[in-house]
PDB file of C-alpha atoms in Angstrom:
ATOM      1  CA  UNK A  30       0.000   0.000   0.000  1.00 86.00           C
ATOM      2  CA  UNK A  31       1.311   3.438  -0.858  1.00 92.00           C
ATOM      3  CA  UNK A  32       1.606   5.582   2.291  1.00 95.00           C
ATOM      4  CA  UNK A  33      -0.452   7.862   3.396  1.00 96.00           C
ATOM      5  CA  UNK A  34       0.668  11.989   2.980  1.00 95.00           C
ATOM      6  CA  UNK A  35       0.071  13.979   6.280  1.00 95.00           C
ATOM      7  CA  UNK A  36       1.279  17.280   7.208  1.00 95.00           C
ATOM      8  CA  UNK A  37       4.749  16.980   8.721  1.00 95.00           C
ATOM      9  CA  UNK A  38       4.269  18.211  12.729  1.00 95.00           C
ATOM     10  CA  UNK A  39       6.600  20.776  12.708  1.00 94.00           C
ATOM     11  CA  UNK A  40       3.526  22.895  10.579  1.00 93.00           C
ATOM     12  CA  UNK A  41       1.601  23.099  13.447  1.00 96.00           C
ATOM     13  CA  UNK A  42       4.413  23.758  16.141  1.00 96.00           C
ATOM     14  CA  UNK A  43       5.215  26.625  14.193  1.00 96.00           C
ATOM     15  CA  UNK A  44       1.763  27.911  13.784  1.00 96.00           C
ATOM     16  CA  UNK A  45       1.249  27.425  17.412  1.00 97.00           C
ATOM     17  CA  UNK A  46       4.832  29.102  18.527  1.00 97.00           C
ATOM     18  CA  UNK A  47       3.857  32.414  16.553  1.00 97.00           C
ATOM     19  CA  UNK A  48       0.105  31.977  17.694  1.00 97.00           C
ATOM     20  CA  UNK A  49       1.360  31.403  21.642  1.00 96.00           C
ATOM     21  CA  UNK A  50       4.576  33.748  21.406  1.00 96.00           C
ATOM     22  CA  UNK A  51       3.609  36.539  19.310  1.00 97.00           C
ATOM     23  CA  UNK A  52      -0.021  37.083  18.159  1.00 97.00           C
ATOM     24  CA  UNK A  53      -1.771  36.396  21.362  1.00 96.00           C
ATOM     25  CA  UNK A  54       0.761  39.084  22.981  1.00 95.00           C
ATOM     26  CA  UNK A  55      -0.096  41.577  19.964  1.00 96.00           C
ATOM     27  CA  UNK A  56      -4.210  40.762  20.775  1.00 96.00           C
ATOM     28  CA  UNK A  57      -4.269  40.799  24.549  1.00 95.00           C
ATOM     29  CA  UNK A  58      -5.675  44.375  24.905  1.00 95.00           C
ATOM     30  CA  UNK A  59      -8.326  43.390  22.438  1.00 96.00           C
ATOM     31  CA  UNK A  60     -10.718  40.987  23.957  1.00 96.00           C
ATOM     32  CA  UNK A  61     -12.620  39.895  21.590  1.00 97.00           C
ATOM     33  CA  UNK A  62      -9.396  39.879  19.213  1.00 97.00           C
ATOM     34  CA  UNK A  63      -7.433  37.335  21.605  1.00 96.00           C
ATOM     35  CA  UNK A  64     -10.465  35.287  22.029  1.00 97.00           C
ATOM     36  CA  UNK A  65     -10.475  34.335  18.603  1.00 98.00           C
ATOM     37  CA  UNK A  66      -6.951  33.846  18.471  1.00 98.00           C
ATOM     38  CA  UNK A  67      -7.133  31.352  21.156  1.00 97.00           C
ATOM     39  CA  UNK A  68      -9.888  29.656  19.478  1.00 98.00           C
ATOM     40  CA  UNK A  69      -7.335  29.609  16.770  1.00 98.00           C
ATOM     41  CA  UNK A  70      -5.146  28.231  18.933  1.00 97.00           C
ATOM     42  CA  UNK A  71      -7.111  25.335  20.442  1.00 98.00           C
ATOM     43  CA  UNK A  72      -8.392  24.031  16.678  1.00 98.00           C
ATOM     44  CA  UNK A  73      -4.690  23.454  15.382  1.00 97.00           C
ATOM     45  CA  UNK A  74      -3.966  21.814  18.741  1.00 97.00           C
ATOM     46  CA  UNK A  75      -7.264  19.995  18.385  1.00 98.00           C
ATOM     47  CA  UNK A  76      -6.352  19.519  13.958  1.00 97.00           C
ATOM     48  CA  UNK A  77      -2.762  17.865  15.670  1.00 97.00           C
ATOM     49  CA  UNK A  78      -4.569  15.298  18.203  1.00 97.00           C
ATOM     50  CA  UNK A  79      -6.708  14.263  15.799  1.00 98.00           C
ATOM     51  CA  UNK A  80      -3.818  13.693  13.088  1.00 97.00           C
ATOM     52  CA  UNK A  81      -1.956  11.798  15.795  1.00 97.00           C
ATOM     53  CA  UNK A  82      -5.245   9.951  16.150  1.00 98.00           C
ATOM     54  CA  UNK A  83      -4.690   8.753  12.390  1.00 98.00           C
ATOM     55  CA  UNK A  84      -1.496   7.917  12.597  1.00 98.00           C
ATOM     56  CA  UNK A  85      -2.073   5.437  15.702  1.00 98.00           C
ATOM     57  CA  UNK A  86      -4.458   4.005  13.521  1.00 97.00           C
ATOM     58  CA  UNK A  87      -2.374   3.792  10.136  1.00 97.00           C
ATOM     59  CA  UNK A  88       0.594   2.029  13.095  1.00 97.00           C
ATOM     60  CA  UNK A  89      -2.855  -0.049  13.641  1.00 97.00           C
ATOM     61  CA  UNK A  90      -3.602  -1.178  10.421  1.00 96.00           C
ATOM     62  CA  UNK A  91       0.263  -1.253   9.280  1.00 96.00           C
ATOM     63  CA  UNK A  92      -0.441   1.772   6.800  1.00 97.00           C
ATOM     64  CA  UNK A  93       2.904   3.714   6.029  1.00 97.00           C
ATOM     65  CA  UNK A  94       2.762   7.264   6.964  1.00 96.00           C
ATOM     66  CA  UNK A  95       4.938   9.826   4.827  1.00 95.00           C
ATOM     67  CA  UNK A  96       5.179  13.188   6.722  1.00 94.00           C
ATOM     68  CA  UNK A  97       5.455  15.902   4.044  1.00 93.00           C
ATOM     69  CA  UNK A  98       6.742  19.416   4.118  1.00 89.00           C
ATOM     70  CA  UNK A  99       4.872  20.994   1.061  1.00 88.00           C
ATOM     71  CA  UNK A 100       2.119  20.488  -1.602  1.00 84.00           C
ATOM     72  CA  UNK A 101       4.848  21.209  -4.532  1.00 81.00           C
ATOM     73  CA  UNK A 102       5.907  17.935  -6.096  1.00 66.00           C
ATOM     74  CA  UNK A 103       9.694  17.168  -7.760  1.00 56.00           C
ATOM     75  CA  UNK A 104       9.394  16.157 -11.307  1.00 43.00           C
ATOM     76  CA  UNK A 105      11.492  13.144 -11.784  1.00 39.00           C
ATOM     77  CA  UNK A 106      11.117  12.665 -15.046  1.00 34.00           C
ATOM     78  CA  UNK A 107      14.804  11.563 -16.790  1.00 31.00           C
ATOM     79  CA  UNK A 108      13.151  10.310 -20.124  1.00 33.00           C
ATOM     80  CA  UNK A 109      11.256  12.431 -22.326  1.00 36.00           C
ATOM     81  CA  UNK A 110       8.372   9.965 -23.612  1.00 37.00           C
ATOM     82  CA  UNK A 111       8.051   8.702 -20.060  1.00 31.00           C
ATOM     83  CA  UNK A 112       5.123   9.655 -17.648  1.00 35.00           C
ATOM     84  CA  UNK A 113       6.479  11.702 -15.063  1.00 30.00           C
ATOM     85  CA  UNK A 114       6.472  10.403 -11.555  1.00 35.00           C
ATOM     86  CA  UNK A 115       6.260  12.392  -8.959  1.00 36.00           C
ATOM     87  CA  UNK A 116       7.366  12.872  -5.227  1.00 38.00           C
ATOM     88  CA  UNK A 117       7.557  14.861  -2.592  1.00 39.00           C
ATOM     89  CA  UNK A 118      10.254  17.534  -2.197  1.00 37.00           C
ATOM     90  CA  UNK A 119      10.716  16.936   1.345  1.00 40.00           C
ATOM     91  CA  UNK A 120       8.920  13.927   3.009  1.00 39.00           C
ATOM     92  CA  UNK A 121      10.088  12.634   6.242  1.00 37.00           C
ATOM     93  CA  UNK A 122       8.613   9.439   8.273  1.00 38.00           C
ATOM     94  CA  UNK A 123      10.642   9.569  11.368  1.00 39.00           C
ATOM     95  CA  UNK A 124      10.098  12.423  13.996  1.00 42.00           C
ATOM     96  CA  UNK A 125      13.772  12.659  14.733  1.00 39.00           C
ATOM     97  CA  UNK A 126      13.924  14.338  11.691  1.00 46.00           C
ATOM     98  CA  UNK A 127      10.967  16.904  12.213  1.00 44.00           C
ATOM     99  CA  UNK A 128      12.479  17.932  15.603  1.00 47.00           C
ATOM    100  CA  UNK A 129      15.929  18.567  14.306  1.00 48.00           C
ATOM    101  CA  UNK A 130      14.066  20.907  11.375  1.00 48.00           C
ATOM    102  CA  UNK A 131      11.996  22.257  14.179  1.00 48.00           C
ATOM    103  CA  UNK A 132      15.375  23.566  15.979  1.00 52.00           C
ATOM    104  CA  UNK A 133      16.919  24.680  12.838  1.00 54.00           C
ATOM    105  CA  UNK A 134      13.616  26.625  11.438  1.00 52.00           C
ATOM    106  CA  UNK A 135      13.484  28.345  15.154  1.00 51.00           C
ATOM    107  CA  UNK A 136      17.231  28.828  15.107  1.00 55.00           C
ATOM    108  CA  UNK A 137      16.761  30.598  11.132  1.00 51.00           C
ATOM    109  CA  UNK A 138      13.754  33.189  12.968  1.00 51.00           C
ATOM    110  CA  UNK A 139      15.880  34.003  15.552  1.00 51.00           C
ATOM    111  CA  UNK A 140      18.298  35.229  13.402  1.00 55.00           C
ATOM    112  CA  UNK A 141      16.206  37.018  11.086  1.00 50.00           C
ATOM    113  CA  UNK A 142      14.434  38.583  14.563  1.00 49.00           C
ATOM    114  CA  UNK A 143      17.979  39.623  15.415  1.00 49.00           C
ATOM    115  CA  UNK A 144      18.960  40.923  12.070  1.00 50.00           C
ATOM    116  CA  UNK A 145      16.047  42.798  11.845  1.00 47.00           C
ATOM    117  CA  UNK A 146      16.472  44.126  14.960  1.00 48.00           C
ATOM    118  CA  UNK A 147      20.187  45.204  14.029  1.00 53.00           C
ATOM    119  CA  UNK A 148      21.435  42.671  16.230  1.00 49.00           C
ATOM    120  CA  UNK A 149      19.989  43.544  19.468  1.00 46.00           C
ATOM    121  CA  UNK A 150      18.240  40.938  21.142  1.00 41.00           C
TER     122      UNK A 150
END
């Protein structure tokens, strides 16, 4: 069976590190502005229990999982009259992997905070 495409984790920690970190803090004089962003905030956490609720059940049913990063396929396509196959740029099926990208794509904001800063932290 060919495995299964879900949204790498890392997506939603990300979403939920800027949501936590950076828009609720921008909102919190606005009521009715952070309530919605904390609804926000519960639905991804709620859209991530629910995909670990698949997976468990794909480990269940012995239904490969293949954790991708982005919609945008790689052509592979060496010979002209071939059909194309196609994969994923980035696909990754052990979460080693997505925490070591998590730490590099914090690492990568940090230093664009700092830059942007000019350097002060």
């Amino acid at each position: 069976m060919s495995p299964l495409p879900l949204p790498s984790h890392v997506h939603y920690e990300l979403l939920l590190q800027l949501l936590e970190q950076q828009t609720a803090f921008a909102a919190s004089q606005q009521p009715q502005l952070r309530d919605q962003v904390n609804q926000l905030i519960y639905s991804l956490r709620k859209a991530l229990t629910q995909q670990k609720q698949i997976e468990k059940t794909c480990d269940q049913f012995r239904v490969p999982v293949e954790y991708r990063w982005s919609i945008n396929l790689l052509e592979q396509d060496s010979e002209p009259n071939r059909t194309s196959t196609r994969e994923p740029i980035l696909g990754f099926t052990q979460e080693t992997n997505l925490e070591a990208n998590l730490e590099a794509n914090l690492e990568v904001d940090q230093d664009s905070e700092k830059s942007e800063l000019g350097g002060v932290h």
